[in-house]
Amino acid sequence: MPLPASQTSPGDGIAAVLDAANRVILGKDTQVRLALACLLARGHLLIEDLPGVGKTTLAHTLARLLGLDFQRIQFTSDMLPADILGVSIFDREHADFRFLPGPIFTQVVLADEINRATPKTQSALLEAMEEHQVTAEGITRPLPEPFFVIATQNPAHQVGTFPLPESQLDRFLLRLELGYPDSRAERALLESGGRRSQVAALTPCLTPPALAGFQDEVERVHAAPPLLDYVQALVEASRRAPAFRHGLSPRAALALLAVSRAWAYLAGRRQVLPEDVQAVWPALACHRLPLAQGSGHASPEEALALLRGVALP
Amino acid sequence: MNWRLPWRRQRRPLPSPLPHSVLPWLLLCALATAGPHTLHQPLWLTAIAGLVLAWRAWLWLRQLPLPPRWLLSLVSLGSLAAIVVEYRTLLGRDAGVSLLVLFLALKLMELRQRRDGVVVLMLGYFLLLTHYFHSQSIPTGLWMLLALVLLTATLLRLHGDDRARPLASLRYAGVLTLQALPFMLVLYLLFPRISGPLWGLPRDAHAGLSGLSETMAPGSLANLIQNGSIAFRVQFQGETPPRAQLYWRGPVLDHFADGVWRARFLPHRKPQVEARGPEVAYVTTLEPHNQRWLLALDSPTAVPAEASIGHDLQVLAPAPLTSRSRQAFRSVLDYRHNRQEQPLVLQRALQLPAERNPRTRELAEQWRRADPRPASLVQRALAHFRQEPFFYTLRAPLLGRDGVDEFLFATRRGFCEHYASAFVVLMRAAGVPARVVTGYQGGDINPVDGYLTVRQSDAHAWAEVWLEDQGWRRVDPTSAISPARIEAGIAAALPDDEALPLLARVDLDWLVRLRHRWEAANNAWNQWVLGYTPERQRQLLSRLGLQQPDWRNMSAALAAACGLLLLLLTLWSLGRRPRLAPEERLWQRFCRRSARLAPDLARAPWEGPLAYGRRLGERLPTLAPQAEAIAGLYATLRYGPPLAPRDRQQLLERLAACIRELPSRRPS
């Protein structure tokens, strides 16, 4: 007798990761879960928020808990692609060029304030994200696996920023906003001091092969035909909504299904429910739906309004 | 202080602006419905309506504001006055239709709200019907069908579908129209039919129809020959008689004065017809000609009940024929007519205007002196036409005061009426009673449907002489001059360079075939659609079992048929709905039952099962375990991986059991 849908639990390792992350990052349950779901669905994450709300801490925590290498790149307006990808320098001893890998050769990259860099530098990173490899000076070098980029972005209206174009926004599976912590979490934060020492003290809960195993399992989460109907109905509705300049692409539909699987898996289920799709919907859809009037993208409220206009098939 | 009464504010309709993109559709609708009226309405009205439409299109293109109301009022009042001046009334068919056209055009100038668009479309639907005042032909029907689809598509776009592709709207409207088709058929067949038009077509409705007339002057038939339109169609029961015997009798003319032949009133007496051959039975479908006579083969023996057969074998209807009608006849082609004739008739058949045509009289006198027997006088006259250089032509010269003299001795060029007229004058001058008969001769078989088609160009005039022992005998002097006219038809008889109606003598096979097909289609339309008279309806109903149809049982039959159709359509559309899976049915039952517990507990259409179960549990904690169990079971069944049939059945039973255990009322 199979158990009803809601009663199983995810793999122990993943539960432990969630647990530990929530002990470091206080009061951000949903965001932490979304970030982990994004990673399990082999996607990259974009966090858009003000400085100092814990973006770096989240990225660092995830890297530590998953037992992955971590590098942070602070983007600035004078940065060049070579600063990310690496350069070849002349080695006098061997009388030859030697490639010095850039900071991107790691498993978790925190690309801080990505919209401070020029479009050229941005696109160097984004290409690496898409292809999982780097081509510098005619030689293609693979990036380590798993490869996970957490980019942070200042709100676009800040001075001195180059907003990411639509096509590149689409490469980020999810976009999150962390927001201020609630008063209880903030109080706890104040009482226990900064997070730096806590993050440093974290011990990995997983190994990279275990993580890859979980990612494979996520792909096997069942999506029944009625659920696929639902995903299609949502995508179709986004294309028809007059409020948006254009709707979700087929790539976005695939992404929606992948994250929904991961979300269901994190909830301990082996099948995707409409609730899973709905839970990840704002994070997935908002940055992919440009408003028809003016610039900017759909707010979470607008995305939810669209969702509520679509009946379950 | 707010002085406005509260209900006044509520009554104001909610403003709902007209979608900008619908306007071209509305303009097209106006064109499609009002356009064909251009053929029947005064030119100035067409000009005004056209200008208004163009103006509106320009305003739309440039996105300019609509004209102020005072200007519109001025234009409307001016046009209204013009209509009154033109028709002397605002009522009646033509003035009414013109008013509608005008309203439609002007309404386009005040399209602000969606409501205004609906008004335009309703006007359009109504205006569409008025086309039937002028024509009920197949092209009109097709045009109206297309316009109907266009109007419906516009209505669809007006109500929120304005972003759909044009073809999709049209297809949707077409499907709707098709779905209405069975209802149309039922209404057509069963709605009580009223003999005569419903709203009394004005008397002039059939003015200007062509056909034979009550008089015959030189040239009158030759004009009719130019007209290629159909006079009537005939369906023979059995074999069609040979062409040379097809004399369709029209008005019989016995009075000659000033070169014109007329009919004079005769007291009614039953004619005596001796049949000398078999009867032929046939049905004619006569086009309206606004006269009383019907056209039957010589000599009719049985005529429709309401018609009467005159002393001179003319068949008359009780009233002028203003619509297409069908008559069943029987005729004998070999007959003797009125061997005993009234003296009055014979006396009239010898009448000649005094002091006219002296040379003709002289010639007749000469012949009579040579051989006074009437039969040989007839032969003599025919031989004269045959031997002297007479020509059969449509382009006869104009004749003066002594027309017959000029024709017989000078011009010698004429058409059938010249020969018939001259022959009768000769006979009368020689003392043989004679008269002119007009009608049609011949006709063509349409190979598509087998109907014999008789056209205006088959109009003909011949003579009748009365001989002792033989009664009235037909003599056709035209056959003496041009036997081809009688054997093969008008096209064969005339020289090639003479004007004839288009298509009367084309050699292009495909064109002729096409024409035959088109006329057969028209005939079928006339016979089956327009010819569906109250009488035919009664026949149909009695065949359906309604012996005494009156308005009560006809309405009942109508309602029953429409109800049945609706039922069938509903069943059909229900059958097309996908069958629900069992877990879906159970889940919907559960949702319905929990919605009854409290109004805010209804499941939102987008709400997932687990979320709904949780919400229920939060609102009604006593039900929480059950609600969550049900939601979980449903989620597994619907969204889970496929299960073994036994497991699935077990889960379904558990789900059903859980739902059964739910309280039907809110737990206190």
Tab-separated table of N, CA and C in Angstrom, chain A residues 59-105:
chain	number	residue	atom	x	y	z
A	59	ALA	N	24.614	32.207	0.354
A	59	ALA	CA	25.435	31.499	-0.628
A	59	ALA	C	26.528	30.701	0.073
A	60	HIS	N	27.164	31.349	1.012
A	60	HIS	CA	28.271	30.722	1.721
A	60	HIS	C	27.804	29.514	2.518
A	61	THR	N	26.665	29.671	3.173
A	61	THR	CA	26.108	28.598	3.990
A	61	THR	C	25.821	27.372	3.142
A	62	LEU	N	25.161	27.607	2.001
A	62	LEU	CA	24.800	26.481	1.137
A	62	LEU	C	26.056	25.742	0.688
A	63	ALA	N	27.081	26.525	0.300
A	63	ALA	CA	28.310	25.907	-0.180
A	63	ALA	C	28.944	25.042	0.918
A	64	ARG	N	28.987	25.557	2.118
A	64	ARG	CA	29.600	24.825	3.210
A	64	ARG	C	28.821	23.549	3.507
A	65	LEU	N	27.498	23.698	3.597
A	65	LEU	CA	26.680	22.553	3.998
A	65	LEU	C	26.712	21.443	2.949
A	66	LEU	N	26.855	21.832	1.700
A	66	LEU	CA	26.851	20.821	0.648
A	66	LEU	C	28.256	20.292	0.387
A	67	GLY	N	29.212	20.828	1.098
A	67	GLY	CA	30.578	20.363	0.928
A	67	GLY	C	31.165	20.755	-0.412
A	68	LEU	N	30.883	21.946	-0.855
A	68	LEU	CA	31.348	22.378	-2.179
A	68	LEU	C	32.371	23.493	-2.026
A	69	ASP	N	33.253	23.624	-3.050
A	69	ASP	CA	34.172	24.763	-3.095
A	69	ASP	C	33.356	26.031	-3.278
A	70	PHE	N	33.905	27.110	-2.792
A	70	PHE	CA	33.158	28.358	-2.857
A	70	PHE	C	34.099	29.480	-3.234
A	71	GLN	N	33.699	30.299	-4.166
A	71	GLN	CA	34.463	31.484	-4.525
A	71	GLN	C	33.503	32.649	-4.623
A	72	ARG	N	34.006	33.788	-4.252
A	72	ARG	CA	33.148	34.953	-4.371
A	72	ARG	C	33.794	35.931	-5.335
A	73	ILE	N	33.037	36.439	-6.254
A	73	ILE	CA	33.553	37.456	-7.174
A	73	ILE	C	32.750	38.720	-6.938
A	74	GLN	N	33.462	39.760	-6.581
A	74	GLN	CA	32.776	41.044	-6.431
A	74	GLN	C	32.842	41.761	-7.772
A	75	PHE	N	31.703	42.011	-8.378
A	75	PHE	CA	31.682	42.660	-9.685
A	75	PHE	C	31.810	44.158	-9.516
A	76	THR	N	32.651	44.755	-10.392
A	76	THR	CA	32.768	46.209	-10.414
A	76	THR	C	32.701	46.669	-11.856
A	77	SER	N	32.571	47.954	-12.029
A	77	SER	CA	32.361	48.460	-13.385
A	77	SER	C	33.639	48.374	-14.227
A	78	ASP	N	34.841	48.242	-13.588
A	78	ASP	CA	36.065	48.186	-14.395
A	78	ASP	C	36.554	46.754	-14.564
A	79	MET	N	35.709	45.793	-14.302
A	79	MET	CA	36.114	44.405	-14.376
A	79	MET	C	36.100	43.922	-15.827
A	80	LEU	N	37.061	43.007	-16.133
A	80	LEU	CA	37.144	42.463	-17.490
A	80	LEU	C	36.812	40.981	-17.457
A	81	PRO	N	36.434	40.408	-18.572
A	81	PRO	CA	36.123	38.974	-18.593
A	81	PRO	C	37.261	38.124	-18.054
A	82	ALA	N	38.513	38.547	-18.358
A	82	ALA	CA	39.650	37.754	-17.911
A	82	ALA	C	39.731	37.692	-16.388
A	83	ASP	N	39.228	38.701	-15.726
A	83	ASP	CA	39.246	38.698	-14.263
A	83	ASP	C	38.397	37.572	-13.693
A	84	ILE	N	37.441	37.079	-14.502
A	84	ILE	CA	36.587	35.997	-14.037
A	84	ILE	C	37.099	34.655	-14.536
A	85	LEU	N	37.416	34.639	-15.846
A	85	LEU	CA	37.708	33.358	-16.474
A	85	LEU	C	39.153	32.909	-16.229
A	86	GLY	N	40.071	33.859	-16.091
A	86	GLY	CA	41.473	33.521	-15.917
A	86	GLY	C	42.318	34.012	-17.086
A	87	VAL	N	43.619	34.064	-16.895
A	87	VAL	CA	44.523	34.546	-17.955
A	87	VAL	C	45.681	33.582	-18.130
A	88	SER	N	46.352	33.676	-19.293
A	88	SER	CA	47.590	32.926	-19.507
A	88	SER	C	48.757	33.881	-19.279
A	89	ILE	N	49.683	33.464	-18.487
A	89	ILE	CA	50.877	34.304	-18.301
A	89	ILE	C	52.105	33.522	-18.760
A	90	PHE	N	53.149	34.275	-19.090
A	90	PHE	CA	54.365	33.637	-19.608
A	90	PHE	C	55.226	33.139	-18.438
A	91	ASP	N	55.509	31.855	-18.495
A	91	ASP	CA	56.323	31.256	-17.446
A	91	ASP	C	57.772	31.208	-17.930
A	92	ARG	N	58.640	31.999	-17.235
A	92	ARG	CA	60.030	32.060	-17.695
A	92	ARG	C	60.744	30.727	-17.562
A	93	GLU	N	60.458	30.021	-16.476
A	93	GLU	CA	61.174	28.752	-16.239
A	93	GLU	C	60.930	27.762	-17.356
A	94	HIS	N	59.662	27.611	-17.718
A	94	HIS	CA	59.342	26.641	-18.760
A	94	HIS	C	59.305	27.269	-20.140
A	95	ALA	N	59.536	28.573	-20.199
A	95	ALA	CA	59.446	29.323	-21.461
A	95	ALA	C	58.158	29.000	-22.200
A	96	ASP	N	57.077	29.103	-21.484
A	96	ASP	CA	55.784	28.713	-22.064
A	96	ASP	C	54.683	29.527	-21.377
A	97	PHE	N	53.488	29.544	-22.027
A	97	PHE	CA	52.347	30.223	-21.409
A	97	PHE	C	51.667	29.272	-20.440
A	98	ARG	N	51.282	29.782	-19.307
A	98	ARG	CA	50.594	28.964	-18.318
A	98	ARG	C	49.258	29.625	-18.001
A	99	PHE	N	48.165	28.796	-17.940
A	99	PHE	CA	46.838	29.349	-17.678
A	99	PHE	C	46.616	29.448	-16.187
A	100	LEU	N	46.315	30.668	-15.751
A	100	LEU	CA	45.939	30.839	-14.355
A	100	LEU	C	44.420	30.883	-14.280
A	101	PRO	N	43.765	29.835	-13.774
A	101	PRO	CA	42.301	29.822	-13.772
A	101	PRO	C	41.750	30.968	-12.940
A	102	GLY	N	40.669	31.548	-13.413
A	102	GLY	CA	40.023	32.637	-12.691
A	102	GLY	C	39.166	32.092	-11.564
A	103	PRO	N	38.503	32.979	-10.856
A	103	PRO	CA	37.711	32.555	-9.693
A	103	PRO	C	36.483	31.702	-10.068
A	104	ILE	N	36.197	31.641	-11.373
A	104	ILE	CA	34.991	30.907	-11.754
A	104	ILE	C	35.186	29.402	-11.663
A	105	PHE	N	36.459	28.982	-11.611
A	105	PHE	CA	36.701	27.545	-11.550
A	105	PHE	C	36.486	27.033	-10.133
